[in-house]
CSV table of C-alpha atoms and ligand atoms in Angstrom, one decimal:
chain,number,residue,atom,x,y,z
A,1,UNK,CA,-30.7,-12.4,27.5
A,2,UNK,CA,-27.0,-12.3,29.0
A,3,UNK,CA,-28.1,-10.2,31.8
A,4,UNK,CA,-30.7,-12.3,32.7
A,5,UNK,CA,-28.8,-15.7,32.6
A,6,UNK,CA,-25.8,-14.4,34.4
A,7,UNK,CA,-28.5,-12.7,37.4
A,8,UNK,CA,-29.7,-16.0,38.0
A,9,UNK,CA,-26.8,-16.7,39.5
A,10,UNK,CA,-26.3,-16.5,43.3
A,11,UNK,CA,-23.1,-16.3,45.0
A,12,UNK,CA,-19.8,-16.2,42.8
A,13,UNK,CA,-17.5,-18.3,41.0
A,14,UNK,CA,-16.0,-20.1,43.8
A,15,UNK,CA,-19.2,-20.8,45.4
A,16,UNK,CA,-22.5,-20.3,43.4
A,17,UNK,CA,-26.0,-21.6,42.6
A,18,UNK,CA,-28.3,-21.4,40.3
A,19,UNK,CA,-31.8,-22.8,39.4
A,20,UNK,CA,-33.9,-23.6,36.6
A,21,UNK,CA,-37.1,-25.6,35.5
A,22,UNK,CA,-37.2,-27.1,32.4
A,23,UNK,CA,-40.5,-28.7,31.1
A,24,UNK,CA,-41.2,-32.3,29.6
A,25,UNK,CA,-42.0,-32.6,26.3
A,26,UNK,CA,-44.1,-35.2,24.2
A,27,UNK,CA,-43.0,-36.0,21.0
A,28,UNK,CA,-45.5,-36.1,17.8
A,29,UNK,CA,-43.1,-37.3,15.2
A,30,UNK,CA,-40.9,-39.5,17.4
A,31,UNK,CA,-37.2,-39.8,17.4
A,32,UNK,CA,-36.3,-43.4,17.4
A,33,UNK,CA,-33.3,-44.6,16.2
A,34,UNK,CA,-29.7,-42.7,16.9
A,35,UNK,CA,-26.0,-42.6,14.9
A,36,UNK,CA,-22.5,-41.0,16.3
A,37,UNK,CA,-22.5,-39.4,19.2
A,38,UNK,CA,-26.7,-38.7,20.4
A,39,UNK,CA,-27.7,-37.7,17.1
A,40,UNK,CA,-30.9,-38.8,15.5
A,41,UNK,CA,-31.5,-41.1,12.8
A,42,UNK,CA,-34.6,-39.1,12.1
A,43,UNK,CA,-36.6,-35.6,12.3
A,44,UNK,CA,-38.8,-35.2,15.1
A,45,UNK,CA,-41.1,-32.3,16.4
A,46,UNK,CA,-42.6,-31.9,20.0
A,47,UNK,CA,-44.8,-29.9,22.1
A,48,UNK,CA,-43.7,-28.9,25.6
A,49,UNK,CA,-46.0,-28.8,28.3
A,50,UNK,CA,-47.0,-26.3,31.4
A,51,UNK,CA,-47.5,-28.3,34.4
A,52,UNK,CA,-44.7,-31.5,33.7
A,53,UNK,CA,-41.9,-30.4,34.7
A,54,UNK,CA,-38.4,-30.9,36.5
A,55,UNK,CA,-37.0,-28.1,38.5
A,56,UNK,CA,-33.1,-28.4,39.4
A,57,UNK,CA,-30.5,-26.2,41.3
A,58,UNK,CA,-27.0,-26.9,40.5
A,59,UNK,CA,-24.3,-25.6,43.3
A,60,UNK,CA,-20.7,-25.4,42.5
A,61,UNK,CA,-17.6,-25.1,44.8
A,62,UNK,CA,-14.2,-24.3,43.8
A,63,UNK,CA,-11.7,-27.2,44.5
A,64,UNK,CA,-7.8,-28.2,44.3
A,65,UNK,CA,-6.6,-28.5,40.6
A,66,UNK,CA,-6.4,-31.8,39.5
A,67,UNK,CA,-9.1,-33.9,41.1
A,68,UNK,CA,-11.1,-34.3,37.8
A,69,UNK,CA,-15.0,-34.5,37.5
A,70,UNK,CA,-17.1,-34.8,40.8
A,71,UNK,CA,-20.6,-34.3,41.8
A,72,UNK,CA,-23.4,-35.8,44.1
A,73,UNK,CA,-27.1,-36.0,42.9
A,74,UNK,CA,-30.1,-35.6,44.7
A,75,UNK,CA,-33.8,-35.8,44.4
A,76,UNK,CA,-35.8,-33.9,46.2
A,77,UNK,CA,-32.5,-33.3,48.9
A,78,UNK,CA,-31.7,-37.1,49.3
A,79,UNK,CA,-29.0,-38.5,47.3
A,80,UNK,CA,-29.7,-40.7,44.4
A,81,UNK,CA,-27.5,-43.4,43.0
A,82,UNK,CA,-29.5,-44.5,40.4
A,83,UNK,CA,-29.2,-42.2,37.9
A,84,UNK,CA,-25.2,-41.7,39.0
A,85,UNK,CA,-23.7,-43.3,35.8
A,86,UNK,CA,-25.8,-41.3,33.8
A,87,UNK,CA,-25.2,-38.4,35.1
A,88,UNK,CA,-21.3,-38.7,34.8
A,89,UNK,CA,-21.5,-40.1,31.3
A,90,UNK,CA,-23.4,-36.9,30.7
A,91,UNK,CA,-20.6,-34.7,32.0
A,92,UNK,CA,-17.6,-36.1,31.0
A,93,UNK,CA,-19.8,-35.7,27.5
A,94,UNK,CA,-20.0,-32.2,28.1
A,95,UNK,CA,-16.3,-31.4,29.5
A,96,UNK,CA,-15.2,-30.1,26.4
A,97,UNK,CA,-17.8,-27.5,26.2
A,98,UNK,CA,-17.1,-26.1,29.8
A,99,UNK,CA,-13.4,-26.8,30.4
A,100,UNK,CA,-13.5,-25.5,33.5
A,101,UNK,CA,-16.1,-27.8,34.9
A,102,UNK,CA,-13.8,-30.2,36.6
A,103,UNK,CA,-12.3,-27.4,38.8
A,104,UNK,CA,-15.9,-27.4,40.6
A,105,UNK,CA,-17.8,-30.0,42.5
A,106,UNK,CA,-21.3,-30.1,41.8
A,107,UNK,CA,-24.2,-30.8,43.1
A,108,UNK,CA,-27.4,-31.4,41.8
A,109,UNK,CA,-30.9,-31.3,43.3
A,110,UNK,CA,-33.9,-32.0,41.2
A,111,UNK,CA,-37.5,-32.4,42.2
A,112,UNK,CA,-40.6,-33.1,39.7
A,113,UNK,CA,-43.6,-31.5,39.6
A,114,UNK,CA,-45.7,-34.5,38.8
A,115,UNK,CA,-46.2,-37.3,40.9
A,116,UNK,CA,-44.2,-40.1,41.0
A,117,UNK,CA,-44.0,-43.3,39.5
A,118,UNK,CA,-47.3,-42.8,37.2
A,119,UNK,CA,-44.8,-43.9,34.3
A,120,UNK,CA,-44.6,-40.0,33.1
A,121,UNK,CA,-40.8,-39.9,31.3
A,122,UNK,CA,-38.6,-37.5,33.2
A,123,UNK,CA,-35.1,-37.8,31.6
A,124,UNK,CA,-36.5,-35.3,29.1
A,125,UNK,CA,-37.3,-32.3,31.5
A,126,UNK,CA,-34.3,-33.4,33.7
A,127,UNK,CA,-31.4,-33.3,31.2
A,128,UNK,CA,-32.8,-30.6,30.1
A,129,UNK,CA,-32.4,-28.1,33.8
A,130,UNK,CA,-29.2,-30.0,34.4
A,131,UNK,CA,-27.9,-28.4,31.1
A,132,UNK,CA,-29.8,-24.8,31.9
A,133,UNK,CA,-28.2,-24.8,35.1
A,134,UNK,CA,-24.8,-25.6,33.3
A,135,UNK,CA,-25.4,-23.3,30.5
A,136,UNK,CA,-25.8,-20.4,32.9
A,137,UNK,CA,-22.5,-21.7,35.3
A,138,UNK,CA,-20.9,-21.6,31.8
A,139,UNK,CA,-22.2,-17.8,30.8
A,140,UNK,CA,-21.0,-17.2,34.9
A,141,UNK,CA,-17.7,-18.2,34.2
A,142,UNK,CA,-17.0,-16.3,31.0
A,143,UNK,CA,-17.3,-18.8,28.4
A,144,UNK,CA,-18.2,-17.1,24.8
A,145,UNK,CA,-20.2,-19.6,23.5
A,146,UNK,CA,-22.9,-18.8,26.4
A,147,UNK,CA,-23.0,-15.3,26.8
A,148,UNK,CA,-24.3,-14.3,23.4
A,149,UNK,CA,-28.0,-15.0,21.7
A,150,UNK,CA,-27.0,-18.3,21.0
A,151,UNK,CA,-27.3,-19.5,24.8
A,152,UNK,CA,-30.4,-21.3,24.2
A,153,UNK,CA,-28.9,-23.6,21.0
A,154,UNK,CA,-25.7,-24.4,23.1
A,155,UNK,CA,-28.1,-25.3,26.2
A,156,UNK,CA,-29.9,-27.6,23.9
A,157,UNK,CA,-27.1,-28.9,22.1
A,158,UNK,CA,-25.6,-29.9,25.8
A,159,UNK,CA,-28.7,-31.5,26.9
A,160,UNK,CA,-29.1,-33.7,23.7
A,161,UNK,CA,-26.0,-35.3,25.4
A,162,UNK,CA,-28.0,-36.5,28.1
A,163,UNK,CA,-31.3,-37.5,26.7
A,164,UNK,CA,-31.8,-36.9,23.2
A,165,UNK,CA,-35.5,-35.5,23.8
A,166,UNK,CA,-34.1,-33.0,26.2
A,167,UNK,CA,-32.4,-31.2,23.8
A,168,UNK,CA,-36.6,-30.1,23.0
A,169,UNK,CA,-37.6,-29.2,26.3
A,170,UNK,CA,-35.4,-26.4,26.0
A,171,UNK,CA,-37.8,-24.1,24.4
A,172,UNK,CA,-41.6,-23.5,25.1
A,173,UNK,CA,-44.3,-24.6,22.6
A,174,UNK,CA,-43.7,-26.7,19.6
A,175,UNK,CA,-40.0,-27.9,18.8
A,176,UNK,CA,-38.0,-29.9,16.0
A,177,UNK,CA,-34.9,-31.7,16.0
A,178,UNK,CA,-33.1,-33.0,13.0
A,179,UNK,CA,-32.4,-32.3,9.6
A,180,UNK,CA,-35.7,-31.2,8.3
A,181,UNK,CA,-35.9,-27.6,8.0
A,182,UNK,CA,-39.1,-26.0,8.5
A,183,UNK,CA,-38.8,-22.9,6.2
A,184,UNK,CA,-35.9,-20.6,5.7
A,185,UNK,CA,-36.0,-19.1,9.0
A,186,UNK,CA,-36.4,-22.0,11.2
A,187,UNK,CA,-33.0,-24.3,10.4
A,188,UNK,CA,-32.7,-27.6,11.3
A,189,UNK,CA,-30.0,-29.6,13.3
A,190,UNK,CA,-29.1,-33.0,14.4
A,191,UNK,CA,-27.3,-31.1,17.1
A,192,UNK,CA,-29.4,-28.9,18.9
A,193,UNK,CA,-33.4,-28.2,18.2
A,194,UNK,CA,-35.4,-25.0,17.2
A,195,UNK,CA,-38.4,-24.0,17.6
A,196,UNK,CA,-41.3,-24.4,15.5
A,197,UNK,CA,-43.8,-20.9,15.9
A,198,UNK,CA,-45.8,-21.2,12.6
A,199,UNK,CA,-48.7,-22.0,14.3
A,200,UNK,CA,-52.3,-21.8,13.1
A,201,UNK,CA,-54.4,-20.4,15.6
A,202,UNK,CA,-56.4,-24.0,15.7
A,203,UNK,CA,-52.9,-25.4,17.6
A,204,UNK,CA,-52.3,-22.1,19.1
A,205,UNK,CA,-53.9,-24.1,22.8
A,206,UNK,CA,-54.0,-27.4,22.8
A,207,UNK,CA,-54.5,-29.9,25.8
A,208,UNK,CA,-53.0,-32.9,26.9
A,209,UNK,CA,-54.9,-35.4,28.7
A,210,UNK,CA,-52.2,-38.2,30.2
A,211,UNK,CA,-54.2,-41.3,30.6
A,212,UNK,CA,-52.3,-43.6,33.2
A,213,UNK,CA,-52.6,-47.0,32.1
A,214,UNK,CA,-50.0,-48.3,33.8
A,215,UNK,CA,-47.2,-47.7,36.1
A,216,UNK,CA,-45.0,-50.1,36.5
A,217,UNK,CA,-41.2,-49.8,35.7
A,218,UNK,CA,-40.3,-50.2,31.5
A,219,UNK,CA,-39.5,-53.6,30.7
A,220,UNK,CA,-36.9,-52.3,28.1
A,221,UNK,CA,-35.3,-48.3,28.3
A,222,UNK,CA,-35.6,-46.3,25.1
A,223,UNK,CA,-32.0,-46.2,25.1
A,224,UNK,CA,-31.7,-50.0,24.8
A,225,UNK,CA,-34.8,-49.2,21.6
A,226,UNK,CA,-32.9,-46.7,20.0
A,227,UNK,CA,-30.2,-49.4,19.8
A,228,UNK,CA,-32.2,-51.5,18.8
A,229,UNK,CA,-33.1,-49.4,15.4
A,230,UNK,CA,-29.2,-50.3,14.3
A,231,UNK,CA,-29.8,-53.3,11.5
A,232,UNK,CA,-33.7,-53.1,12.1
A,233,UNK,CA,-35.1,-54.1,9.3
A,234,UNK,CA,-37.4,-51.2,8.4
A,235,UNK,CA,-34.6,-48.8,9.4
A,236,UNK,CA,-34.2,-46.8,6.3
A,237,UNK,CA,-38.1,-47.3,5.7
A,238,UNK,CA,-38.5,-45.4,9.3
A,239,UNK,CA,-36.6,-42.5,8.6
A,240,UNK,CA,-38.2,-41.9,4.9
A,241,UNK,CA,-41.3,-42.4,6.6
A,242,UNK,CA,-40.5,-39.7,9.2
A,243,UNK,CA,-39.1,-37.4,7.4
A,244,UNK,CA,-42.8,-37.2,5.1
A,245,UNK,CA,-44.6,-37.3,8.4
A,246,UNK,CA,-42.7,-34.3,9.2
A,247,UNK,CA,-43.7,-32.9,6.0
A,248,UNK,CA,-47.2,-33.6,6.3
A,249,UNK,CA,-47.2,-32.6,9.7
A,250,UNK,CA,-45.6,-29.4,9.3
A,251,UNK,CA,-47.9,-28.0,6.8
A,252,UNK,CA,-50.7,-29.0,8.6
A,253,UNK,CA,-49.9,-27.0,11.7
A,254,UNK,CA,-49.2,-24.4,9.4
A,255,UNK,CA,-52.4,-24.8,8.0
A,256,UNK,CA,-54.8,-25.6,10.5
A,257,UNK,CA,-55.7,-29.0,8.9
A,258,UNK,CA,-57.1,-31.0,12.0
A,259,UNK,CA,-57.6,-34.5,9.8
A,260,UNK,CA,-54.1,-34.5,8.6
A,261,UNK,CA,-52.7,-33.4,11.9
A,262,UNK,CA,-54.3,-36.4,13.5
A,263,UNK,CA,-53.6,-38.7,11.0
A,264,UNK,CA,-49.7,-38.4,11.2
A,265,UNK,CA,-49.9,-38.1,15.4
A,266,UNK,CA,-51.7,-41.7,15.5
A,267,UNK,CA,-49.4,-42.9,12.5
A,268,UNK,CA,-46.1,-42.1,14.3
A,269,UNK,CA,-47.2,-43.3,18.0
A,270,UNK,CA,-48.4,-46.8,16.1
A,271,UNK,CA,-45.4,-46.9,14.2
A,272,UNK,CA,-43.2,-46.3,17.1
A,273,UNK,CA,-44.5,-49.4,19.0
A,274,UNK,CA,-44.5,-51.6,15.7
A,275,UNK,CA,-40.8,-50.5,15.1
A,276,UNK,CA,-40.1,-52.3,19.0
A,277,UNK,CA,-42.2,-55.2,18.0
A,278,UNK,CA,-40.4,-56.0,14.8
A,279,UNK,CA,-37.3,-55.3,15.8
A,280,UNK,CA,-34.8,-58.7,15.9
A,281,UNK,CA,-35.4,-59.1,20.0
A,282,UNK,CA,-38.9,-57.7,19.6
A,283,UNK,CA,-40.6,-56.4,22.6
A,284,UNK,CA,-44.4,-54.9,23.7
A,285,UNK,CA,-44.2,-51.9,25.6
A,286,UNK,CA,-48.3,-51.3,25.2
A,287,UNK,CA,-50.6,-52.7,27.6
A,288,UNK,CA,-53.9,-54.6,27.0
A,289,UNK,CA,-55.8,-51.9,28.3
A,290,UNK,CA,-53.8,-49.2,26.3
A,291,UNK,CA,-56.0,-50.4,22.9
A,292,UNK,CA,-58.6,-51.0,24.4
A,293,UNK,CA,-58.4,-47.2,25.2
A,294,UNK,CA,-57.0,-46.3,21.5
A,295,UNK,CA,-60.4,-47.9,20.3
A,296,UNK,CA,-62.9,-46.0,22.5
A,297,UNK,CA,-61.2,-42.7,21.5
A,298,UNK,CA,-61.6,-43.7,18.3
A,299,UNK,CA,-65.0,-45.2,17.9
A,300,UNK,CA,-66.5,-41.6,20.6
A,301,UNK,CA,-64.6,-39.3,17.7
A,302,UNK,CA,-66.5,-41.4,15.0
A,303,UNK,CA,-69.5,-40.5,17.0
A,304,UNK,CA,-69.0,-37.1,17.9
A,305,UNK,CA,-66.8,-35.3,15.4
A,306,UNK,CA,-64.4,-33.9,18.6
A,307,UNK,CA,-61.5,-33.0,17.4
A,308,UNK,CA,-58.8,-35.4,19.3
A,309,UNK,CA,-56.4,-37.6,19.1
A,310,UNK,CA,-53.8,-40.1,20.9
A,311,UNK,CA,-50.1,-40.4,20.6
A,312,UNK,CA,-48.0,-43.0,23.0
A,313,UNK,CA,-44.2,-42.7,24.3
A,314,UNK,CA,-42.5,-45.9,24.6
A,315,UNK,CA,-44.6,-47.3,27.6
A,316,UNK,CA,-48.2,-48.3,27.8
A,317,UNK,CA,-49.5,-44.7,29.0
A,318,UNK,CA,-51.9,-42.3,26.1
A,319,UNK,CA,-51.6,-38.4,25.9
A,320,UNK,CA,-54.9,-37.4,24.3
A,321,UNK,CA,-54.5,-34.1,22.7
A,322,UNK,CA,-57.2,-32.0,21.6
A,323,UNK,CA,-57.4,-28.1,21.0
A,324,UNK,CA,-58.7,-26.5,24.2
A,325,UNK,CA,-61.9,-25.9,22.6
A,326,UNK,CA,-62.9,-29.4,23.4
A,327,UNK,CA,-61.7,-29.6,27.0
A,328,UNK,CA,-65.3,-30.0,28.5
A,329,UNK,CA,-66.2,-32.6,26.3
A,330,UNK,CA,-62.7,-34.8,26.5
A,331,UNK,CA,-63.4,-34.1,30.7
A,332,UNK,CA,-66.6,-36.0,30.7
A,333,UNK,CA,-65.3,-38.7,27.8
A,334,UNK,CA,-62.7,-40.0,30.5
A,335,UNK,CA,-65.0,-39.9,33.1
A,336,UNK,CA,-67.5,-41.7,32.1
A,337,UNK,CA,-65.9,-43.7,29.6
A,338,UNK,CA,-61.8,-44.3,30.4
A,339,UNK,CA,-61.2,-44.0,34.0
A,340,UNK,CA,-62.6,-47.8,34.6
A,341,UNK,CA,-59.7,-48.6,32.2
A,342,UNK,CA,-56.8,-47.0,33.7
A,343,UNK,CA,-54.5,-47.5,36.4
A,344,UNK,CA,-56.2,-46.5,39.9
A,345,UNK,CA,-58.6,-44.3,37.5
A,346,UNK,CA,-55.4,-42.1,37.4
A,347,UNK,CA,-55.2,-39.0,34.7
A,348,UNK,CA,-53.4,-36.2,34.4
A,349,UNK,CA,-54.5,-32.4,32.8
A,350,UNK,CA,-52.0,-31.1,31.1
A,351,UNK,CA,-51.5,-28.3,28.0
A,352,UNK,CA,-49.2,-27.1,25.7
A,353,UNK,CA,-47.1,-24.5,27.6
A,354,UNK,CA,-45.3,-21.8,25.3
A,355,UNK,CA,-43.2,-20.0,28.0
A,356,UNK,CA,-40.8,-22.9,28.4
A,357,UNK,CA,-38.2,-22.8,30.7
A,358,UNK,CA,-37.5,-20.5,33.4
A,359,UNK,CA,-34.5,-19.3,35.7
A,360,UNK,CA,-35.9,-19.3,39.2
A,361,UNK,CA,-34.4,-17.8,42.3
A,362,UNK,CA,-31.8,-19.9,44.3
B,1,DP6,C1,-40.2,-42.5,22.2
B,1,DP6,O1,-34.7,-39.2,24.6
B,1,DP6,O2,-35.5,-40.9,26.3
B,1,DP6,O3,-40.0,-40.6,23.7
B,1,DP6,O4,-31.7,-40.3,24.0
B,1,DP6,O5,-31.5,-42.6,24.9
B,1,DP6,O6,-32.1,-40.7,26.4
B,1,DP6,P1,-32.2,-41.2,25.0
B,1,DP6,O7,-33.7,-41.5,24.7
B,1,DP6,P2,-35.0,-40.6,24.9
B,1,DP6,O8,-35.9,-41.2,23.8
B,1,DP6,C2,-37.2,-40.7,23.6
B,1,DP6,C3,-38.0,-41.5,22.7
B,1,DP6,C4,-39.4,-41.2,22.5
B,1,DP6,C5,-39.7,-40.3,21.3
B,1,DP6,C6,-39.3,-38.9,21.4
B,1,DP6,O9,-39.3,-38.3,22.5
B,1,DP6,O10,-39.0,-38.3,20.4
């Protein structure tokens, strides 16, 4: 693992690069809700996809002592203020880690590999190869904490610090973050997440169909939601209510229990939106057309028997999952019965990808 984290690397360590591609993740039990410094209020669990996904190189150059933190940031090669605040809250958050960090300036360049603007969340897959690439500078310049097996956990631990969810697109597959531990072997942590590889063979390939509903720019970020949990009303509720979901949910992957499975997904992406609707400056982040969607999935399954079932971020956009089994008949479902209802009859294919990031050559 070293050796392959450290020959990632180009150059040396006055003047290096290094790449990596991190994918995004959708969450089934959602994290909602955080306390101290980016730690959750609850347990959540994720599955990481192949085809979304945010590649970024980072390039470093030695500088005077002195001149503190610097960087520029571009996407796809042109420079990007937007997300500049962000991106140096995240470092100044990770200083302590890599000490050495503000004798460099950096630069990074990330591209996605899904269109643009189709309302798809990025700062999961981002955050996530901004801290691979700063995990391997780190391993590159000596520091202990990144050279051994536990590369991966630190990585993770670094990217929760600049998107809680990233901190689960660090791993391929199916992930959990937060206290609940899945057995023995698999620990849990508010700090970093682990992943989750008791899978029955039913969730071994599974599909995600992203449903565009709508595009348009959140009206409220989850960070200003996750706020929003502090004195919510149903706050401790939530996390009880997660945590058992996680239970539930757990055992049923274990398992190979389809019903349950589906029943916890659809609980925890309708509790989710109700959470931002009851909160005290309550807000809809669901489009008209996003139930109207939830209800033909539902009614075709009650026809059918195809195993499949919805799950929302915070935004107005549906991931349908199903086991790959069902592809063909999910395919012709949207055709002839969703596209009219979403956004330039726009859909994604997607699955559950269990390689998970990758170093790439500079
Ligand atoms: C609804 O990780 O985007 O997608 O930590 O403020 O960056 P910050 O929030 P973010 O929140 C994601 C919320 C969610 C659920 C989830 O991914 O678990």
């Amino acid at each position: 693992m070293n050796s392959f984290v450290i020959n990632s690397v180009k150059g040396d360590i006055n003047l290096g690069q290094v790449s990596w591609e991190a994918p995004s993740n959708i969450a089934l039990v959602k994290y909602w809700g955080k306390k101290g410094l980016q730690l959750p209020m609850n347990s959540s669990l994720s599955l990481s996809l192949s085809s979304s996904k945010t590649k970024t190189t980072l390039s470093w150059r030695k500088k005077p002592k002195g001149e503190g933190l610097s960087f520029d940031l571009l996407f796809e090669g042109k420079k990007k203020v937007q997300f500049q605040n962000k991106i140096s809250t995240f470092l100044e958050r990770v200083e302590d880690k890599i000490p050495n960090l503000k004798d460099y300036h950096l630069e990074f360049d990330s591209e996605n590999t899904f269109p643009h603007s189709v309302g798809i969340a990025s700062s999961a897959s981002s955050m996530a190869s901004l801290a691979l690439c700063l995990g391997s500078f780190a391993a590159y310049s000596g520091n202990e904490s990144f050279l051994g097996d536990t590369f991966f956990e630190e990585v993770s631990s670094m990217a929760r610090l600049g998107s809680g969810s990233a901190c689960r697109s660090i791993y391929g597959g199916w992930a959990s973050w937060g206290p609940y531990q899945i057995d023995n072997h698999e620990k849990g942590s508010d700090f970093y997440a682990t992943p989750f590889t008791k899978i029955d063979p039913l969730f071994k390939e599974m599909s995600d169909f992203i449903l565009i509903v709508d595009s348009s720019p959140k009206k409220v970020s989850s960070t200003k939601g996750h706020a929003l949990m502090e004195g919510h009303p149903f706050a401790e509720a939530r996390i009880l209510q997660a945590e058992n979901n996680m239970n539930k949910l757990v055992d049923s992957i274990i398992k190979g229990n389809w019903d349950v499975f589906q029943s916890v997904v659809e609980n925890e992406a309708l509790s989710l939106h109700s959470l931002m609707m009851s909160s005290k400056d309550p807000y809809i982040l669901m489009h008209p057309r996003s139930l109207v969607v939830i209800e033909k999935i539902k009614e075709m399954r009650a026809k059918t028997g195809v195993k499949c079932c919805f799950t929302l971020d915070a935004g107005p956009n549906i991931h349908l999952l199903c086991p790959k089994s069902e592809n063909t008949s999910i395919k012709r479902f949207i055709e002839s019965n969703l596209q009219e209802f979403l956004e330039n009859k726009n859909w994604i294919e997607d699955s559950v990808g269990s390689l998970g990031p990758k170093a790439l050559e500079c």
